[in-house]
mmCIF file of C-alpha atoms in Angstrom:
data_model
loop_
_atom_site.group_PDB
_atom_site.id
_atom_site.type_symbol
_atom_site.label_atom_id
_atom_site.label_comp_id
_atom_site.label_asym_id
_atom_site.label_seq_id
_atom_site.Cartn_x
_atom_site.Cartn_y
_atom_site.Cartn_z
ATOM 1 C CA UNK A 506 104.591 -93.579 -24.747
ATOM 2 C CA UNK A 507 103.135 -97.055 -23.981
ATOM 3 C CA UNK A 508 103.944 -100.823 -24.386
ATOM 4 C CA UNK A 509 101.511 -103.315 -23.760
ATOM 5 C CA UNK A 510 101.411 -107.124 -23.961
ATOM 6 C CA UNK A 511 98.689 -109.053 -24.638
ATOM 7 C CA UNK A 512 98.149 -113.076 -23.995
ATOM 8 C CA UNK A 513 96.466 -115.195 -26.009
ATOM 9 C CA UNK A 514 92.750 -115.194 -25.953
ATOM 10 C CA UNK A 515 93.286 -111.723 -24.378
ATOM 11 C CA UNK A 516 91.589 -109.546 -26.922
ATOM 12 C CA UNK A 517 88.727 -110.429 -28.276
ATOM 13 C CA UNK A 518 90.324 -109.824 -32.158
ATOM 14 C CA UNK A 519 92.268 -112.918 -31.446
ATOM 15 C CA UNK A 520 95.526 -110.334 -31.053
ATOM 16 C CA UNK A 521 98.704 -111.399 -28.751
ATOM 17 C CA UNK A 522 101.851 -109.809 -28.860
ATOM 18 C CA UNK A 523 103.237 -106.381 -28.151
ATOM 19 C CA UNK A 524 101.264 -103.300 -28.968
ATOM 20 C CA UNK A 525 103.687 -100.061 -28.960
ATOM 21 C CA UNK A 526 101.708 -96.258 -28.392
ATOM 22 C CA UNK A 527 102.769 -92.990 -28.796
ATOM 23 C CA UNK A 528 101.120 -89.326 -28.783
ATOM 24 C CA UNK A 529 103.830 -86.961 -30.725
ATOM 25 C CA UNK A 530 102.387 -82.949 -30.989
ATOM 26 C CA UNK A 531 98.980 -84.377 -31.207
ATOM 27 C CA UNK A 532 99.009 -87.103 -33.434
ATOM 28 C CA UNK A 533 98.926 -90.421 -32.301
ATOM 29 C CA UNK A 534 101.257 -93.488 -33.257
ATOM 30 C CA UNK A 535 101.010 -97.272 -32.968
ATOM 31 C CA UNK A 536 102.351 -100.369 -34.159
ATOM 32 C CA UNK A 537 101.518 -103.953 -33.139
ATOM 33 C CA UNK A 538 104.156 -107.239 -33.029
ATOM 34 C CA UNK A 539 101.943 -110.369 -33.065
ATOM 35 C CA UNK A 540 103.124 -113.183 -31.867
ATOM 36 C CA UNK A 541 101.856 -115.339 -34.559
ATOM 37 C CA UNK A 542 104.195 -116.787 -36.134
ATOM 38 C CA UNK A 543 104.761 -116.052 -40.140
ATOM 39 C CA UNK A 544 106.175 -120.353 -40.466
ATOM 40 C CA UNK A 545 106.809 -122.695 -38.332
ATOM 41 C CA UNK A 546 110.369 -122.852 -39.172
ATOM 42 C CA UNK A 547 110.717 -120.415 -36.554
ATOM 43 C CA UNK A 548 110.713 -121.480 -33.511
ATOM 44 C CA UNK A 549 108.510 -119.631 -30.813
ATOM 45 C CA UNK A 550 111.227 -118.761 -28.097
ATOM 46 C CA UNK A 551 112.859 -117.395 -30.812
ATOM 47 C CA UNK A 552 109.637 -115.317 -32.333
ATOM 48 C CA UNK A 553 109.100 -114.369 -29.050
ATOM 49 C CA UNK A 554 112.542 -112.542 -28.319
ATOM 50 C CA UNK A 555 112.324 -110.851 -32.284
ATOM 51 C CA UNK A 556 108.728 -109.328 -31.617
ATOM 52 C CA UNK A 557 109.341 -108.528 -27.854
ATOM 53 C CA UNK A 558 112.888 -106.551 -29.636
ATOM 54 C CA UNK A 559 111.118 -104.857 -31.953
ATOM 55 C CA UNK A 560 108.171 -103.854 -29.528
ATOM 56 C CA UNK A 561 111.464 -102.601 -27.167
ATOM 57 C CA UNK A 562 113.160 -100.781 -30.548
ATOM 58 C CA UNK A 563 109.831 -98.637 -31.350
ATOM 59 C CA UNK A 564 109.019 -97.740 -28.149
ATOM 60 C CA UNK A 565 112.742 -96.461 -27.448
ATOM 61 C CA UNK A 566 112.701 -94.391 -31.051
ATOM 62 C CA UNK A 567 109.159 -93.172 -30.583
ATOM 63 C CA UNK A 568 110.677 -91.358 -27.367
ATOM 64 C CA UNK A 569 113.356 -90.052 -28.790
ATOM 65 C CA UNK A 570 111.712 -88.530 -31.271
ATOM 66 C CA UNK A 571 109.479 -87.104 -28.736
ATOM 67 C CA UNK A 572 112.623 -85.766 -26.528
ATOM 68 C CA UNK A 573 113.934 -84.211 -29.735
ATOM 69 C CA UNK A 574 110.656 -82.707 -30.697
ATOM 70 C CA UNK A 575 110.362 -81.189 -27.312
ATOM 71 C CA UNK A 576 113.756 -79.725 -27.132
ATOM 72 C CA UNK A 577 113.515 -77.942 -30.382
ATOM 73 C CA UNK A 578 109.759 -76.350 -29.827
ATOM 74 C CA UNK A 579 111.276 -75.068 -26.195
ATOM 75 C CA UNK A 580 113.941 -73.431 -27.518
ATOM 76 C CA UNK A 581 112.271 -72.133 -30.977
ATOM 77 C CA UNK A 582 108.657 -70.811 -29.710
ATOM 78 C CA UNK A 583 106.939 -69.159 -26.296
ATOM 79 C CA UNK A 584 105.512 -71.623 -24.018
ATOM 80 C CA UNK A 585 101.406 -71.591 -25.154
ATOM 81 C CA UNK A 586 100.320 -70.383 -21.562
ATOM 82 C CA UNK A 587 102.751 -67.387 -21.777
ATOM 83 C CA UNK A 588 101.106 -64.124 -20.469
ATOM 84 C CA UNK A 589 101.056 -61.477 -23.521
ATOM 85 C CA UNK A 590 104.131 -58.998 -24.000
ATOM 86 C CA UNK A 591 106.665 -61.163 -22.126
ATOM 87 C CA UNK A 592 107.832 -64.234 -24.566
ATOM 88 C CA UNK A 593 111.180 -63.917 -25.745
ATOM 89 C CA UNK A 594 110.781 -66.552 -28.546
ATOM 90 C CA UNK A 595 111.388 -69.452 -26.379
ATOM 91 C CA UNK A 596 110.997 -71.332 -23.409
ATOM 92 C CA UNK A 597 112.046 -70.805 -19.945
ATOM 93 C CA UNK A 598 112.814 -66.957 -20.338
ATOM 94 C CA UNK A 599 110.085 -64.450 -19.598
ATOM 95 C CA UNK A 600 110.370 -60.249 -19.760
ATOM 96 C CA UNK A 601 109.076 -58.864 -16.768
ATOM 97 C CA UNK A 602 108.397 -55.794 -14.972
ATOM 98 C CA UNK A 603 108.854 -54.996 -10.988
ATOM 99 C CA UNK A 604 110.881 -55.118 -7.816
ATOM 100 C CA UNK A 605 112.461 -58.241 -5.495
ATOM 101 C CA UNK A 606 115.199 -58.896 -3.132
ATOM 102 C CA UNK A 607 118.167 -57.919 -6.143
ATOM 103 C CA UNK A 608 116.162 -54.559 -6.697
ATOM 104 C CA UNK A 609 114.776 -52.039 -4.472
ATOM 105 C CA UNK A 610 112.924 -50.180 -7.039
ATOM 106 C CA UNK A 611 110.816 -51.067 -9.736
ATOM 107 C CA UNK A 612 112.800 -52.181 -12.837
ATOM 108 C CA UNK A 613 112.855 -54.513 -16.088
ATOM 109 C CA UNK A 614 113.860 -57.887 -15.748
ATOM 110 C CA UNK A 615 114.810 -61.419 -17.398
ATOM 111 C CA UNK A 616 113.151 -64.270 -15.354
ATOM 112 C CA UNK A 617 114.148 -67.731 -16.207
ATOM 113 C CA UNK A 618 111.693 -69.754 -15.249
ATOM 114 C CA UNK A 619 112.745 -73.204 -13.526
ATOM 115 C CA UNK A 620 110.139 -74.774 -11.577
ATOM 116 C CA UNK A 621 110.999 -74.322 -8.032
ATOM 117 C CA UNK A 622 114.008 -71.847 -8.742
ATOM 118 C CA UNK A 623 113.106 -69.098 -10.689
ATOM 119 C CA UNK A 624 115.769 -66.422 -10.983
ATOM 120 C CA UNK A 625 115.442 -62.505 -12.161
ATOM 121 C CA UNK A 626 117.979 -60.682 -14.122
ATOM 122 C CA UNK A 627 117.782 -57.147 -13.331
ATOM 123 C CA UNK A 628 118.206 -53.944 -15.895
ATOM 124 C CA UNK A 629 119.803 -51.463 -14.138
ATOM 125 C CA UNK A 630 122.784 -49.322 -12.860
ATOM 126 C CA UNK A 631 125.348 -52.480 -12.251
ATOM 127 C CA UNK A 632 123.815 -54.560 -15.563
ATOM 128 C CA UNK A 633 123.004 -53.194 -18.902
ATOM 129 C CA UNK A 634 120.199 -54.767 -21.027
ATOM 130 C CA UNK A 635 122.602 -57.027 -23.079
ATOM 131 C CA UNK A 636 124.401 -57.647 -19.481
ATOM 132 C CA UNK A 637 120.884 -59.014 -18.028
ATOM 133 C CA UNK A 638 120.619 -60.978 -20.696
ATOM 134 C CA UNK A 639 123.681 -62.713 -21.451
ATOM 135 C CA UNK A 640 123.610 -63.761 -17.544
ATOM 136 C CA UNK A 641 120.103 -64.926 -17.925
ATOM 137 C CA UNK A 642 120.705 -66.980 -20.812
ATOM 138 C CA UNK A 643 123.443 -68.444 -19.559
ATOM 139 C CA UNK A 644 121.611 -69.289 -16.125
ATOM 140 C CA UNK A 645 118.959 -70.788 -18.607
ATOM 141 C CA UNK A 646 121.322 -72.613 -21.027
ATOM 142 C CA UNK A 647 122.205 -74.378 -16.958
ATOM 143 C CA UNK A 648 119.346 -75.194 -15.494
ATOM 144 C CA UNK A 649 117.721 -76.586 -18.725
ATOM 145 C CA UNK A 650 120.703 -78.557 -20.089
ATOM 146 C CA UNK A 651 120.784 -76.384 -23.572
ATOM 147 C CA UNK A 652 123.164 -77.326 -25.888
ATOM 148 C CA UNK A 653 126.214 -74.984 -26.425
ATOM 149 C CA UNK A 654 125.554 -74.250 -29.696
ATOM 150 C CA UNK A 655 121.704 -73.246 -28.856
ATOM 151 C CA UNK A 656 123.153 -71.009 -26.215
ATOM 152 C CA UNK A 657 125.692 -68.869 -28.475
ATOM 153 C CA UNK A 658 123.033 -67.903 -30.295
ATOM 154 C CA UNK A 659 120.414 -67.272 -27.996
ATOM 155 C CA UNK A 660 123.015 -64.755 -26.869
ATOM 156 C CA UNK A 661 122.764 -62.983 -30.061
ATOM 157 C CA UNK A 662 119.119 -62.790 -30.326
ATOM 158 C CA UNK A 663 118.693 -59.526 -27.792
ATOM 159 C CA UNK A 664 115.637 -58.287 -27.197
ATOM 160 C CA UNK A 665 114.319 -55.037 -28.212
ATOM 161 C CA UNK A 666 114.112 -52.343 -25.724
ATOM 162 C CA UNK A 667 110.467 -51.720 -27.453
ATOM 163 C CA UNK A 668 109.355 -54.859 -25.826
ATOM 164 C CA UNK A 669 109.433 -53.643 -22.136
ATOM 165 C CA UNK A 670 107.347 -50.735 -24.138
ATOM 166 C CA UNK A 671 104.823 -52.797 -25.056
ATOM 167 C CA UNK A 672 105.189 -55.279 -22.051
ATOM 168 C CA UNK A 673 104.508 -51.718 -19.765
ATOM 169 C CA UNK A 674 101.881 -50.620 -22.029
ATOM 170 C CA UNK A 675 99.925 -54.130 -21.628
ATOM 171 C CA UNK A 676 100.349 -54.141 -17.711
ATOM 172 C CA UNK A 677 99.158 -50.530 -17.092
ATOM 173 C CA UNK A 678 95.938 -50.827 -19.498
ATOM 174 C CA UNK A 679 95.103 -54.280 -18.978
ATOM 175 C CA UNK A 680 96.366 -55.919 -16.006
ATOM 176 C CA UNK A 681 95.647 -52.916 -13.371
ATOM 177 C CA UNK A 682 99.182 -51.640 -13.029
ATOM 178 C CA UNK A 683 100.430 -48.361 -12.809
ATOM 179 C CA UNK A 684 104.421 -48.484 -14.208
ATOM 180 C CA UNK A 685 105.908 -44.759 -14.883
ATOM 181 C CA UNK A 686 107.993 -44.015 -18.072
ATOM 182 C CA UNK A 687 111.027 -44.400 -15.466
ATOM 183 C CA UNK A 688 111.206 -47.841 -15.246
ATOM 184 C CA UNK A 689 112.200 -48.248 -18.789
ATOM 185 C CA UNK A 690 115.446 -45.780 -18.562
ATOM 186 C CA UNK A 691 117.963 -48.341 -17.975
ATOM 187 C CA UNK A 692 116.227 -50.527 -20.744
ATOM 188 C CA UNK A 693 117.277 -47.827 -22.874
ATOM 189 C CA UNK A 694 120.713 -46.953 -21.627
ATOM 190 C CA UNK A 695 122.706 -48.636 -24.609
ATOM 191 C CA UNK A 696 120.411 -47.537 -26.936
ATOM 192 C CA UNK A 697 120.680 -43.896 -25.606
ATOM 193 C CA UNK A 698 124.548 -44.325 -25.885
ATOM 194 C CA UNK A 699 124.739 -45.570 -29.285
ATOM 195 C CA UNK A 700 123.172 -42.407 -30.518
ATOM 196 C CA UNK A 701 125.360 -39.972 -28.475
ATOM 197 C CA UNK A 702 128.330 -41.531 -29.912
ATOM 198 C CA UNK A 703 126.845 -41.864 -33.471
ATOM 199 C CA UNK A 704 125.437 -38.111 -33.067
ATOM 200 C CA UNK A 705 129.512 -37.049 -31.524
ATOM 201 C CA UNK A 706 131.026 -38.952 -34.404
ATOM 202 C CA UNK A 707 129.129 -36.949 -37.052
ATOM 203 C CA UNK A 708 129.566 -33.901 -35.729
ATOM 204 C CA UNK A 709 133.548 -34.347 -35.289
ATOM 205 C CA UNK A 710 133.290 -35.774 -38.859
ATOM 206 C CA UNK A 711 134.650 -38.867 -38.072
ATOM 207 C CA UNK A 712 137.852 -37.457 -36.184
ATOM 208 C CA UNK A 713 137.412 -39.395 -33.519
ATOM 209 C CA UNK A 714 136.984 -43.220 -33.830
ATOM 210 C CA UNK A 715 137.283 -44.625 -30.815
ATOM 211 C CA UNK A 716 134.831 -45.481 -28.426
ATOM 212 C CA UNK A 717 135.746 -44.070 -25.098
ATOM 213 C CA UNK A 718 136.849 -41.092 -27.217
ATOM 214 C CA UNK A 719 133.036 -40.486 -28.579
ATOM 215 C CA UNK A 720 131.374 -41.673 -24.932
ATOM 216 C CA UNK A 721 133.642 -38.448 -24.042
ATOM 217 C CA UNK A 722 132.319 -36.168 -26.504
ATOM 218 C CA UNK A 723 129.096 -37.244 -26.165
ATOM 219 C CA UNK A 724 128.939 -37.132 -22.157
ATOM 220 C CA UNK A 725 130.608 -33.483 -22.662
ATOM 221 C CA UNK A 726 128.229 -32.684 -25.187
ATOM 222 C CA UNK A 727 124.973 -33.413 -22.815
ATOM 223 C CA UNK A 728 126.848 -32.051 -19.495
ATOM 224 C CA UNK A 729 127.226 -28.854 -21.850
ATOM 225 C CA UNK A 730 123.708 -28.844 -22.514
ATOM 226 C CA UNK A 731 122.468 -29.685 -19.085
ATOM 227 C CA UNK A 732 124.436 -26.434 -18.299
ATOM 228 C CA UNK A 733 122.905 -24.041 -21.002
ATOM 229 C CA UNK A 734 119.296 -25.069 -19.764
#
């Protein structure tokens, strides 16, 4: 966004007044106040203030509607320099893959992505993959001022345990890692328990309901197993 004035005899066009610029997602945008005035009913202090006004006005809504534009692509599409495999569908929150001060061994992660004070969200033992990332989106709805609203349902929008697949698959055969199956288990945890308890309640046929009842069952069921092997 720009504002420029120009005097009289300035610009060789014969131009003088305000000249408001603006580049919004590529396309540029500008608008010119002249100082010329339309009758000489009006007076020029008073031409002067109207134009300079207006010039002001523009400028102002021009960067609004940038600042609006830029909220909503940040929080409705991956940054265009994010690294393949790790965009959640937004900015600011990145999947990644690895160890840090919070984790000893090699693990999933949430990183949100402040410049200056990036923080990870672990997958593991003490945080579930819904856990993770309801603390990560909440750390990013924080640090980047996100509206309430865009928060709640950024919460919803969990990601997919396949991701970390793919996100390991792309390190190991094209970024010179060497990530073992392992450090996806936790990723899978709740996925791993929603089956058990779906695979307990169907073979109980539906006589038990609740869900510490079927975690039961199904922990039973797999100690059971364990056992027999």
């Amino acid at each position: 966004m720009a504002i420029s004035f120009y005097e009289k005899g300035e610009l060789t066009s014969g131009f003088h007044g305000w000249r408001v610029v603006a580049t919004i997602r590529g396309k540029r945008y500008q608008k010119y106040f002249s100082l010329k005035r339309p009758n000489n009913r009006i007076t020029q202090e008073l031409w002067y203030q109207y134009q300079e006004t207006r010039a002001k006005y523009y400028e102002a809504r021009y960067m609004a509607r940038s600042a609006a534009l830029q909220y909503l692509d940040f929080i409705g599409k991956d940054h265009p320099s994010t690294l393949p495999c790790r965009g959640v569908g937004f900015q600011g929150i990145t999947l990644g893959i690895g160890s840090g001060k919070s984790a000893a061994q090699e693990t999933c992660y949430f990183s949100v992505n402040k410049r200056g004070a990036a923080n990870k969200f672990y997958i593991d033992e003490r945080a579930s993959l819904s856990q993770a990332w309801e603390h990560a989106v909440k750390h990013w709805g924080e640090v980047f001022n996100i509206r309430p609203k865009d928060v709640a349902k950024k919460l919803a929008q969990v990601p997919s345990p396949d991701q970390f697949k793919s996100l390991r698959k792309q390190l190991n055969n094209h970024e010179g890692c060497d990530y073992q199956a392992s450090v996806l288990h936790h990723v899978y945890a709740e996925q791993r328990s929603q089956l058990e308890k779906h695979k307990a309640k169907a073979t109980t046929r539906g006589k038990l309901n609740e869900d510490d009842l079927l975690a039961m069952y199904a922990n039973l069921e797999r100690q059971v197993s364990e056992f027999r092997n």
